XYZ file of C-alpha atoms in Angstrom:
625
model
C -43.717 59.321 -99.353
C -42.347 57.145 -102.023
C -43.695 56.562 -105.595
C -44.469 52.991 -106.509
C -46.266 53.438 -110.106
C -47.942 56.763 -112.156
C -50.977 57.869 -109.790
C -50.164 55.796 -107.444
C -48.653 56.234 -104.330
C -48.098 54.533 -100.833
C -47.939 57.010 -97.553
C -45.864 55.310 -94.370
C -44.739 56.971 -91.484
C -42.033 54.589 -90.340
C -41.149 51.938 -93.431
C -40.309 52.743 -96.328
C -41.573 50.811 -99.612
C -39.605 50.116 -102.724
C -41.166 50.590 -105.704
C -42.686 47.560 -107.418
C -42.968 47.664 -111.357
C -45.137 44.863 -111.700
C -48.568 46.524 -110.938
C -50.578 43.670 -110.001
C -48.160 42.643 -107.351
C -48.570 46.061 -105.811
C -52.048 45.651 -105.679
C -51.698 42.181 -104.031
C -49.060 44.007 -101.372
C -51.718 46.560 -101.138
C -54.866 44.757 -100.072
C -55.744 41.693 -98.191
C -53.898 40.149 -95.604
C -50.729 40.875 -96.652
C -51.736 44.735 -96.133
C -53.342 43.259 -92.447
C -49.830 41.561 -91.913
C -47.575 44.604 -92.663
C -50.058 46.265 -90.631
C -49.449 44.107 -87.488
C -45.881 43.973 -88.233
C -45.598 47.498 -88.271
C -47.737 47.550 -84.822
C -45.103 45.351 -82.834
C -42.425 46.911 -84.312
C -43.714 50.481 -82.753
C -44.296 48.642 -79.635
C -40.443 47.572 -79.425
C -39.613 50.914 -79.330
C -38.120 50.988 -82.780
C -38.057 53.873 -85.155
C -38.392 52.610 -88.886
C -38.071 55.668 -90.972
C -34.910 57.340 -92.257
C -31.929 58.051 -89.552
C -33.612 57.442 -87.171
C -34.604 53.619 -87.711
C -31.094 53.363 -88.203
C -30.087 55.275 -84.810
C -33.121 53.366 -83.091
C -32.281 49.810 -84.128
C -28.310 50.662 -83.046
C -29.651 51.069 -79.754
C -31.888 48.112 -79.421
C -29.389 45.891 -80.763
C -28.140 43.935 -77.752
C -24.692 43.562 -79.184
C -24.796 47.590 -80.035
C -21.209 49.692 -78.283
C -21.591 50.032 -73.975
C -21.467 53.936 -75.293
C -24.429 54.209 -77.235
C -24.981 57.796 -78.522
C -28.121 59.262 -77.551
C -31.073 58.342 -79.888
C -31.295 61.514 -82.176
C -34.315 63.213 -81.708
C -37.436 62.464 -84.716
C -37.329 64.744 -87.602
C -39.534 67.520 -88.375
C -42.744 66.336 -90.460
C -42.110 67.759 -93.937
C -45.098 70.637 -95.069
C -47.257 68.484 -97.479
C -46.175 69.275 -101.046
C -48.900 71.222 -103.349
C -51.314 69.563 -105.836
C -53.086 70.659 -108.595
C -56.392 68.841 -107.652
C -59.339 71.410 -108.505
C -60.548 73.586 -105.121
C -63.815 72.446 -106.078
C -63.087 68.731 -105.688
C -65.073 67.614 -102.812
C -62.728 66.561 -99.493
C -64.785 63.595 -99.172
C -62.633 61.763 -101.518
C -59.647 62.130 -99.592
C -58.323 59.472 -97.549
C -58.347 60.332 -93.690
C -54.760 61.030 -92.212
C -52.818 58.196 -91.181
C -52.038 57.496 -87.340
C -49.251 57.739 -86.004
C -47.869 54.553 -86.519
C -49.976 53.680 -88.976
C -48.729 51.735 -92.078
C -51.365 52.866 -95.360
C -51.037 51.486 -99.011
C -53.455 52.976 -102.051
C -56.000 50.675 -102.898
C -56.550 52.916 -106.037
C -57.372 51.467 -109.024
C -53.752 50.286 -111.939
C -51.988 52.332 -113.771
C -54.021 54.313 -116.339
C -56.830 54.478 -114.247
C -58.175 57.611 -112.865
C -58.345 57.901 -109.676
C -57.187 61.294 -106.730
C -53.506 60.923 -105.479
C -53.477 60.164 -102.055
C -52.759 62.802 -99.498
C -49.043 62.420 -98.685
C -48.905 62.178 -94.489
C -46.087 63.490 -92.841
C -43.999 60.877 -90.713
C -44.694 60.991 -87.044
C -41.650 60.069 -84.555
C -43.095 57.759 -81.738
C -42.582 58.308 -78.467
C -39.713 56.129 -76.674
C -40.963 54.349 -74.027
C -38.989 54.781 -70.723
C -37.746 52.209 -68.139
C -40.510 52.437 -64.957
C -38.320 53.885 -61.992
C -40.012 51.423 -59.422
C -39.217 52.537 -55.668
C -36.836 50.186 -54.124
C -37.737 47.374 -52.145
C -36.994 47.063 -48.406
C -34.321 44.520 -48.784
C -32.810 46.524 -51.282
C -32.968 49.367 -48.920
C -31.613 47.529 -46.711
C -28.319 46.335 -48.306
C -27.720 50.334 -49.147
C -27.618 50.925 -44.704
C -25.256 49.192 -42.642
C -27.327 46.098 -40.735
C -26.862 45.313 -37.106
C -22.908 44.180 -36.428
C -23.432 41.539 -33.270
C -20.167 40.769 -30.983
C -20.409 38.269 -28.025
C -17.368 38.205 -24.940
C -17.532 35.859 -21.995
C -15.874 35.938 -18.710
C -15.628 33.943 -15.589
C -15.420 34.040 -11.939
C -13.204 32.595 -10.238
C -10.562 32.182 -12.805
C -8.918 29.568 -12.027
C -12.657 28.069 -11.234
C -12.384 25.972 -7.611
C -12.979 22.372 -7.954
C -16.238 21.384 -6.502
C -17.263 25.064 -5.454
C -19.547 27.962 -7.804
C -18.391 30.141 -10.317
C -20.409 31.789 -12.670
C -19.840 32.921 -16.316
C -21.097 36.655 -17.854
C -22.109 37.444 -21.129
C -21.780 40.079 -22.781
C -23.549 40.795 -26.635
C -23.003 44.331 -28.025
C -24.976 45.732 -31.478
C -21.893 47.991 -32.919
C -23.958 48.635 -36.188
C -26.768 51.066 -36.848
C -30.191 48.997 -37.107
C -31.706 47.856 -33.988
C -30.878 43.838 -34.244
C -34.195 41.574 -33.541
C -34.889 38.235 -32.285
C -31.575 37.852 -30.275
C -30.992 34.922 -29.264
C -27.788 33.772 -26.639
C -27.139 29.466 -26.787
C -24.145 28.686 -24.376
C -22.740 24.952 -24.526
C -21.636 24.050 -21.039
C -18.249 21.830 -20.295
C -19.069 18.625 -19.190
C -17.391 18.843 -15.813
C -19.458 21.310 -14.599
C -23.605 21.633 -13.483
C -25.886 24.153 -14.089
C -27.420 26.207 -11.012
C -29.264 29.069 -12.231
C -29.735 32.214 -14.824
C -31.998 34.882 -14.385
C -33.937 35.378 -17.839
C -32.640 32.304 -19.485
C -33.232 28.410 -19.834
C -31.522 25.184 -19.483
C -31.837 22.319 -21.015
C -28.911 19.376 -20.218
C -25.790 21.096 -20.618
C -27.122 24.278 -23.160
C -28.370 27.226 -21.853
C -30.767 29.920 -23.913
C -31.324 33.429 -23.381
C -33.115 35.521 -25.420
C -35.086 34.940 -28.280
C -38.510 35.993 -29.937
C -39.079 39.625 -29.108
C -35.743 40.381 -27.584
C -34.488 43.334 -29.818
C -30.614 45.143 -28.734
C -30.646 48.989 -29.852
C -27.975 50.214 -32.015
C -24.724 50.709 -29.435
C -26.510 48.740 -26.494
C -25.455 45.743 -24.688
C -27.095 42.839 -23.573
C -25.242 40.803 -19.959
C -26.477 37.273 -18.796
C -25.254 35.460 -15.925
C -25.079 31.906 -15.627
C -23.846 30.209 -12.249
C -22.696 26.760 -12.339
C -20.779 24.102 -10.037
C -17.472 22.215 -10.621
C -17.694 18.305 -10.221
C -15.561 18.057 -6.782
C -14.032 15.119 -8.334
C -12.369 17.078 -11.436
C -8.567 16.740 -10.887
C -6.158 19.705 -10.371
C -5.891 21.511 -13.611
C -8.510 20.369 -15.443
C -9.251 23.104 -18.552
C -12.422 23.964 -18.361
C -14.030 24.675 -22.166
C -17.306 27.259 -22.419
C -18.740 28.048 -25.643
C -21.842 30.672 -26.495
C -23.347 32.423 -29.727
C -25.686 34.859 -30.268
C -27.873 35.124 -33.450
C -30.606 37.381 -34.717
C -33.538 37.304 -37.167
C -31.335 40.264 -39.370
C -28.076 40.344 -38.657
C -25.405 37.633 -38.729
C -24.176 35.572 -35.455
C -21.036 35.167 -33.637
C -19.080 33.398 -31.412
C -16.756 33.148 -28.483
C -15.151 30.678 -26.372
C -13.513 30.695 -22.442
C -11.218 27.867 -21.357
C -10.518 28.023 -17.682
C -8.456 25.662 -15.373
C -9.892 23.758 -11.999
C -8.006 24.081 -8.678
C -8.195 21.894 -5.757
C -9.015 24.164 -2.428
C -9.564 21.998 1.023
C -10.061 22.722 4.083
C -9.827 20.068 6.184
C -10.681 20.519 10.220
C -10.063 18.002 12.803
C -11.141 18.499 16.444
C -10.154 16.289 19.864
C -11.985 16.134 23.157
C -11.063 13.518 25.603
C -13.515 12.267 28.804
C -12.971 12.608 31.805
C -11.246 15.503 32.530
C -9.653 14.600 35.587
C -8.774 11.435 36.044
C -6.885 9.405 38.629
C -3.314 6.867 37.950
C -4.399 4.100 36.264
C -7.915 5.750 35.218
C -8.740 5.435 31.471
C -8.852 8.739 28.864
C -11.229 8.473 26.115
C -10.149 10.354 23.145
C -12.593 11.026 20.511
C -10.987 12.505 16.755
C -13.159 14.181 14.573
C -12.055 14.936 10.997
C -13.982 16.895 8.420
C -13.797 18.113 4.788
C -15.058 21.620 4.890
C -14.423 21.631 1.197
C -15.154 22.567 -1.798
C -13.295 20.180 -3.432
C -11.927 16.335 -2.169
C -9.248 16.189 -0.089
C -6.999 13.503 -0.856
C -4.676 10.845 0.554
C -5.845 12.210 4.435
C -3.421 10.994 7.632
C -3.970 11.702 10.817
C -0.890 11.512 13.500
C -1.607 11.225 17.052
C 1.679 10.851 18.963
C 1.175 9.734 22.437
C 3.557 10.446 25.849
C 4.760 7.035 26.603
C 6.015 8.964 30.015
C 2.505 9.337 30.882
C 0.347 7.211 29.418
C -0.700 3.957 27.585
C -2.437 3.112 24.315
C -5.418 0.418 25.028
C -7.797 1.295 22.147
C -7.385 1.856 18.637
C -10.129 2.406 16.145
C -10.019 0.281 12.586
C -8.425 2.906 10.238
C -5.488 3.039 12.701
C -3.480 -0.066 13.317
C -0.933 -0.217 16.342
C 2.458 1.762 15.158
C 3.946 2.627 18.682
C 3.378 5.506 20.531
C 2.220 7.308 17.349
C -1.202 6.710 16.549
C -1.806 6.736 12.715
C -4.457 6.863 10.997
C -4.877 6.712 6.665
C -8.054 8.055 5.636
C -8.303 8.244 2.156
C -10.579 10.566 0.293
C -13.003 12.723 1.797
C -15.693 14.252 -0.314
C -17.028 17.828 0.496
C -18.619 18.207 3.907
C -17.337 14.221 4.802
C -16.307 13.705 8.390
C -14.709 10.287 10.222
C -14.941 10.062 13.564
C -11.962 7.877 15.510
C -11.684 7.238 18.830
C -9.005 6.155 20.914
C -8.222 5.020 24.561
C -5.331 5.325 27.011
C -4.574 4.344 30.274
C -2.694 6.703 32.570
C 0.756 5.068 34.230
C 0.446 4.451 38.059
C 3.449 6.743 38.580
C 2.108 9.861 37.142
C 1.878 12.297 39.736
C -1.273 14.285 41.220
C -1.443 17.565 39.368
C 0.139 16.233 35.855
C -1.628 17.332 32.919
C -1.789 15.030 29.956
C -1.492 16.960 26.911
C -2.583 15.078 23.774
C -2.711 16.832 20.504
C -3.935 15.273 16.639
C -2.572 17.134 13.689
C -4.511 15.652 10.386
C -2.954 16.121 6.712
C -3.881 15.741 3.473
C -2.409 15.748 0.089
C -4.810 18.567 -1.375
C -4.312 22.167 -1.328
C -5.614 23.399 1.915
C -7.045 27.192 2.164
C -6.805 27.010 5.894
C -4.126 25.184 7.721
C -5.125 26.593 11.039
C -7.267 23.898 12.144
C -5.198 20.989 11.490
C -4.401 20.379 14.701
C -6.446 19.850 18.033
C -5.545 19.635 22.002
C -6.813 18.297 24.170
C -5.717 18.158 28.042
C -6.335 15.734 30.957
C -5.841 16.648 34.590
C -4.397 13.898 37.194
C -5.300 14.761 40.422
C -5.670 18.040 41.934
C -3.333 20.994 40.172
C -0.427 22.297 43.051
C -1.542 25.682 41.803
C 1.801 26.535 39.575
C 0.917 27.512 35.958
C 3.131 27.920 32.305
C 1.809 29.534 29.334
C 3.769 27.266 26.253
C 3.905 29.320 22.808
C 4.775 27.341 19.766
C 5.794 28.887 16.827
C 6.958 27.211 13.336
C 8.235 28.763 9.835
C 9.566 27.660 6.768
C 9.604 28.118 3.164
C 6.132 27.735 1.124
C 7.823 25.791 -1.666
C 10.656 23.395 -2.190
C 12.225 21.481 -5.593
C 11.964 17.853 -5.956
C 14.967 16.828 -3.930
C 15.897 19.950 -2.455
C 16.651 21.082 1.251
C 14.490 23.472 3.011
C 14.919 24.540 6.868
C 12.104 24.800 9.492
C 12.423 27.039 12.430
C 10.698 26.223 15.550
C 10.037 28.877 18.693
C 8.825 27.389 21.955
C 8.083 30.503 24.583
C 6.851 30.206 28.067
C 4.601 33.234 28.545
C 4.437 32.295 32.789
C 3.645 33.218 34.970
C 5.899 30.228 36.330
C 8.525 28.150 35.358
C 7.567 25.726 32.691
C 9.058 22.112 33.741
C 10.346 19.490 31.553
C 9.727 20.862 28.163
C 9.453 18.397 25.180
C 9.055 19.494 21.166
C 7.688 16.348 19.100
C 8.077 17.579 15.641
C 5.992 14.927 13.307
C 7.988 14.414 10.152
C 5.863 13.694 6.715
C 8.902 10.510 5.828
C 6.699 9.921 2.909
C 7.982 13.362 1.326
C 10.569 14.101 3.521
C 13.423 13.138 5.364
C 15.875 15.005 7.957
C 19.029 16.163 7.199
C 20.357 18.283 10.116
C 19.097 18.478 13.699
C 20.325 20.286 16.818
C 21.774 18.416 19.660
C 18.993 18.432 22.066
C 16.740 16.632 19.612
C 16.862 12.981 17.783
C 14.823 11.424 15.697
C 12.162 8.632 16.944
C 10.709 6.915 14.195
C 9.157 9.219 12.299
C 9.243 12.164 14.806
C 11.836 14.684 16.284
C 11.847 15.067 19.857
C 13.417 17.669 21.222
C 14.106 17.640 25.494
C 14.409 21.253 26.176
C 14.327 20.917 30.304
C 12.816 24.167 31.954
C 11.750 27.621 30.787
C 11.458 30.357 32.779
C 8.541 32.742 32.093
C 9.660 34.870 28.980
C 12.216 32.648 27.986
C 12.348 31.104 24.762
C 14.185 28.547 22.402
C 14.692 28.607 18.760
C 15.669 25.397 16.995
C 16.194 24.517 13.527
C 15.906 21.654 11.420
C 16.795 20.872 8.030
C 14.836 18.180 5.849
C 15.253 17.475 2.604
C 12.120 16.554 -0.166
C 11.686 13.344 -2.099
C 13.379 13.726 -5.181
C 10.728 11.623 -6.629
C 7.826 13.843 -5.287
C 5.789 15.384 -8.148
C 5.342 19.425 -8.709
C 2.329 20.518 -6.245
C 3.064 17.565 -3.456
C 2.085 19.102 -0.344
C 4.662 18.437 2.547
C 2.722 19.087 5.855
C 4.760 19.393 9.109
C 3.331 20.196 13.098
C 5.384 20.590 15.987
C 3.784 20.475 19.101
C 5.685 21.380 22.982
C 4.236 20.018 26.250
C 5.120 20.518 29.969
C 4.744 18.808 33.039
C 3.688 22.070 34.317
C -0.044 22.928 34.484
C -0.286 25.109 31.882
C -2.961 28.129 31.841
C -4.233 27.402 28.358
C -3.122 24.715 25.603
C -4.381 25.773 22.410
C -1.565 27.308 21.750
C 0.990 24.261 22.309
C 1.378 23.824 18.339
C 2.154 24.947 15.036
C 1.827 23.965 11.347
C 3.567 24.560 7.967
C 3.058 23.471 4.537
C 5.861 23.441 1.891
C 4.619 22.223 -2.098
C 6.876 20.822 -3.598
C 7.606 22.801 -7.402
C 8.995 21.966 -10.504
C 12.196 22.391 -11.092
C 13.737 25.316 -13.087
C 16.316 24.177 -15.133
C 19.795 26.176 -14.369
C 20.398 27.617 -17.827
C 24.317 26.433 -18.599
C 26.714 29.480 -18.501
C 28.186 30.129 -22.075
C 31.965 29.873 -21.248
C 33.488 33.043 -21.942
C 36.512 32.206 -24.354
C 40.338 32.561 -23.104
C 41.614 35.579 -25.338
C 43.741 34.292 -27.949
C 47.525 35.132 -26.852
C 49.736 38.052 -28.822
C 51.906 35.636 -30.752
C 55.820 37.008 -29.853
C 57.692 38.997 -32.812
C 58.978 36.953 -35.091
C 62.632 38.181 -34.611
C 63.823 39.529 -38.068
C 66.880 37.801 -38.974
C 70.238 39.423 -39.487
C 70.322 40.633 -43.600
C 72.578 38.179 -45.232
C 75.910 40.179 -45.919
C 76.440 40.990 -49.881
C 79.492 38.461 -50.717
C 82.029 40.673 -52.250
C 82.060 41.225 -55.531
C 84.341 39.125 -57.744
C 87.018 40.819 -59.782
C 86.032 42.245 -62.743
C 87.610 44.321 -65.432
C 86.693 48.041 -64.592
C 87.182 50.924 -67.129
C 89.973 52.986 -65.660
C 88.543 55.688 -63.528
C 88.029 58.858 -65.100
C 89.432 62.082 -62.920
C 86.661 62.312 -59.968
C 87.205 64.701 -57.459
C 85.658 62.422 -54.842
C 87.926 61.127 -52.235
C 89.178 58.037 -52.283
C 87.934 56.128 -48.917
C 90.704 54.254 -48.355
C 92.562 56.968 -48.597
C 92.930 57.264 -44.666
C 91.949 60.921 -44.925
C 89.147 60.073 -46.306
C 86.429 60.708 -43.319
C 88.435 58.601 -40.774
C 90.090 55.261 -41.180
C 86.817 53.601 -43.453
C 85.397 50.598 -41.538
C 88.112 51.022 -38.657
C 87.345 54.376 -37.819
C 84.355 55.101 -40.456
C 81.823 56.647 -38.865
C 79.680 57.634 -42.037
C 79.794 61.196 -42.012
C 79.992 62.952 -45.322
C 79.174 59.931 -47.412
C 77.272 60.724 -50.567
C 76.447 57.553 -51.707
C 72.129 56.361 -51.389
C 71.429 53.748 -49.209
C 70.304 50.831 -51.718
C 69.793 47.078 -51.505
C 70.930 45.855 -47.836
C 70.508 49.186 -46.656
C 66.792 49.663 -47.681
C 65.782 46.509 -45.890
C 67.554 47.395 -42.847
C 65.418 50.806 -42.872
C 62.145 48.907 -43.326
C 62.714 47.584 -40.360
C 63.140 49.988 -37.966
C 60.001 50.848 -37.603
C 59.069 47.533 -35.588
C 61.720 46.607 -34.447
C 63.634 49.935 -32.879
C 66.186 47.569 -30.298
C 68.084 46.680 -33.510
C 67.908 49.732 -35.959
C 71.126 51.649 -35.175
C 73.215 48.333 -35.682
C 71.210 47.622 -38.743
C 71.899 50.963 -40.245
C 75.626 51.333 -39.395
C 76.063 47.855 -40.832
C 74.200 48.870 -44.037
C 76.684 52.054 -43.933
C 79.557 49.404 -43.902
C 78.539 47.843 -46.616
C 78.109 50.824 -48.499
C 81.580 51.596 -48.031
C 82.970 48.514 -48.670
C 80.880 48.418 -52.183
C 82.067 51.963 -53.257
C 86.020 50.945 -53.139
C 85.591 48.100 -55.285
């Protein structure tokens, strides 16, 4: 409580009030709106959470100052309300004249009458500390709990099959999405971007729309350390060149949990197989009757085969060409045929006609064989090549078995030489007659380079006269050829030999053989780093001979005093000195010439005992003077 004027006082519980000595302003303070101001003022004030009296305004205002120290002390607790000091009103006085207590927070002025008038002192209420009002702990909201745990962690991988993916054929692609975190991710959602080369076919559980593929979506949660797999199958345009990369992209994405990515890049491979079959009507036929030959090639696929040939040589011996179809013009006894591209499951039929010579005996068979090619890679070179055989006349009952047999290396360098081994065997059970080999050569990618003597080259085969084979008997010959050198890396170099009799022969499908050599890129021969000739021991420089010490010139010398040292030229004096000197007993050091000399004895041991016993000489010669 604080005093403004005699019988008069103001009671506050948080502001203090400074005295006024002008009475009639205190009144004005005191009443009226300004006491309804101070009032509110003192209202918001309490609501701020200040404190206003003593300390602890000062301590509460510290720590609502925004600018107040990051360590703010704690705000010191209110003090105590002081006991209410005695007066000396009268116990009779009746209560009713005292002013009610002031609320807490409460700001009270006297409206008693001025100084000098009479009027009770007001009761003097004790200052009541409000209560701080504390932040509201609010629970935390889901995203916020949410940021505190560890969301779903999505990771996507992608494989294919085949790798490398076969041009024109199926492969299909798996993916794999894994949650590695510990919430349960929702709404996933797969999007895979197919290449352009390729078409889709089909993917359980998932759509396609043009070249993007969905899987997933709406509903689709993955459990913490579960994996979802999708399969999509898809074809390879059969007109996508060799080693075409292949690019495959896919994402995954969920409604709480952040997306990723992976790609797959894969190359294209050619794979063929192209089949070509001969039949040939009638079977028996008579000199002079006409064979019908009717070629048959197909692309078995999956991919194109390119740059097809077909080669069917003809036995001049036996027969004559009459017919040839369109894609084979006349080119001697070889017929040859270019057929371009074939697409997958693409056949070409040919057919050809011969006439059998009037001096082909009863009982010949006509063996006529077709071996097609092609520049793609082929998974199945076994039906390349088809027989066929024509009777003339009734058999004379002997049979042969020929066995044809071919090797050689699967790949060759641009330029290089490769050999090819061909086996003819007669299996029986009789002599085979008048064997032939006609080994077709590929001249376009090849040419020959060695050949044994019982073959030549016709045009662009090898013929090969081997005369007659007993049954079990067999002959081995060898060819060399050697590749274009301007042949790119994966040219395929195909090669057929095929071995006829005039013998009837028990069966003929196995009358020829095929190879196929691809031509590589070279690997460059790394140049040898030449080893370096070791650097010759330079010879000794010879030392030279020490220059003798010229004699001294004559000089006056002190007279010798009495030394009981020999004189050397006395000739008693260890022998006869140079003539005769051998050194033994002198006492003089070896200095100047002689020091030299010893330095060089150590390298140079040939010369030391000359160079010593001429340093001794010198010695001698310098100790008589």
């Amino acid at each position: 409580m604080f005093v403004t004027s005699p019988g008069t006082a103001v009671a506050h519980d948080r502001v203090p009030l400074t005295s006024r000595s002008d009475g009639d302003d205190m009144h004005k303070a005191a009443t009226g709106r300004p006491a309804r101001a101070a009032r509110m003022l003192a209202a918001l004030l309490l609501v701020g959470g200040w404190t206003l009296s003593g300390p602890a305004a000062a301590a509460t205002v510290e720590q609502a100052t925004p600018t107040a120290s990051a360590h703010r002390a704690e705000a010191p607790e209110p003090p105590e309300a002081p006991e209410p000091p005695e007066t000396d009103r009268p116990a009779t006085e009746s209560p009713a004249a005292e002013p009610a207590p002031a609320a807490a927070g409460e700001f009270r002025t006297s409206t008693g009458p001025l100084p000098g008038a009479s009027a009770p002192p007001l009761e003097p209420v004790a200052p009541v500390a409000p209560e701080v009002p504390q932040r509201s702990q609010s629970a935390p909201s889901a995203a916020e709990e949410r940021v505190q745990q560890q969301a779903p962690v999505l990771s996507i991988d992608k494989t294919v099959s085949p790798d490398p993916m076969i041009i024109g054929d199926e492969a299909t692609y798996t993916i794999t999405v894994t949650n590695s975190g510990d919430e349960t991710a929702e709404d996933v959602v797969v999007t895979d971007t197919l290449d352009g080369n390729v078409t889709f076919v089909s993917s359980p559980g998932c759509t396609a729309s043009g070249q993007t593929v969905t899987c997933g979506g709406p509903g689709t949660e993955l459990a913490p350390g579960d994996s979802l797999t999708y399969e999509i199958t898809v074809q390879v345009d059969p007109g996508v060149s060799d080693g075409t990369n292949i690019i495959n992209q896919a994402g995954v994405d969920a409604s709480n949990a952040q997306g990723a990515q992976t790609q797959e890049i894969s190359q294209t491979q050619t794979q063929t197989d192209v089949e070509i079959t001969k039949t040939g009507d009638p079977a028996t036929v008579n000199p002079d009757g006409t064979i019908t030959y009717t070629i048959v090639v197909t692309n078995n696929g999956p991919s194109e085969a390119v740059d097809v040939f077909v080669q069917d040589p003809t036995n001049g011996n036996l027969t004559t060409i009459t017919g040839f179809p369109d894609q084979c013009p006349p080119s001697g006894l070889t017929i040859s045929c270019n057929l371009g591209t074939l697409q997958p499951g693409e056949s070409v039929e040919l057919e050809v006609t011969v006439t059998v010579n009037s001096d082909v005996a009863e009982g010949t068979e006509i063996l006529n064989c077709a071996t097609v090619y092609t520049g793609s890679r082929e998974t199945n070179t076994d039906n390349n090549q088809s027989c066929d055989t024509t009777t003339v006349g009734p058999p004379d009952g002997a049979e042969a078995d020929l066995v044809v047999a071919k090797t050689g290396p699967a790949t060759v360098n641009p330029g290089g030489t490769y050999t090819q081994t061909i086996t003819v065997t007669n299996n029986g059970p009789d002599i085979a007659e008048d064997v032939t080999v006609e080994d077709v050569v590929d001249t376009d990618h090849a040419v020959v380079e060695e050949l044994p003597d019982e073959c030549e080259v016709v045009g662009s085969s090898l013929e090969c006269s081997l005369g007659g084979l007993d049954a079990g008997e067999s002959r081995t010959i060898e060819v060399v050829l050697r590749a274009d050198a301007d042949d790119e890396p994966g040219t395929i170099i195909n090669n057929c030999a095929e071995a006829s009799t005039t013998t009837p022969e028990t069966t003929e499908e196995n009358n020829a053989a095929c190879v196929q050599t691809e031509v590589e890129g070279v690997t460059p021969t790394p140049t040898p780093t030449p080893t370096p000739d070791p650097t010759p021991t330079p010879d000794p420089t010879p030392t030279p001979d020490p220059t003798p010490t010229p004699d001294p010139t004559d000089s006056p010398s002190p007279d010798p005093t009495d030394d009981p040292t020999d004189d050397p030229t006395d000739p008693g004096y260890g022998g006869d000195g140079y003539d005769g000197y051998d050194g033994v007993g002198a006492t003089l050091p070896v200095t100047g010439p002689g020091a030299a000399a010893l330095g060089a004895v150590g390298a140079f041991v040939a010369v030391c005992g000359a160079v010593l016993r001429w340093s001794a000489v010198q010695q001698a010669n310098g100790s008589r003077i």
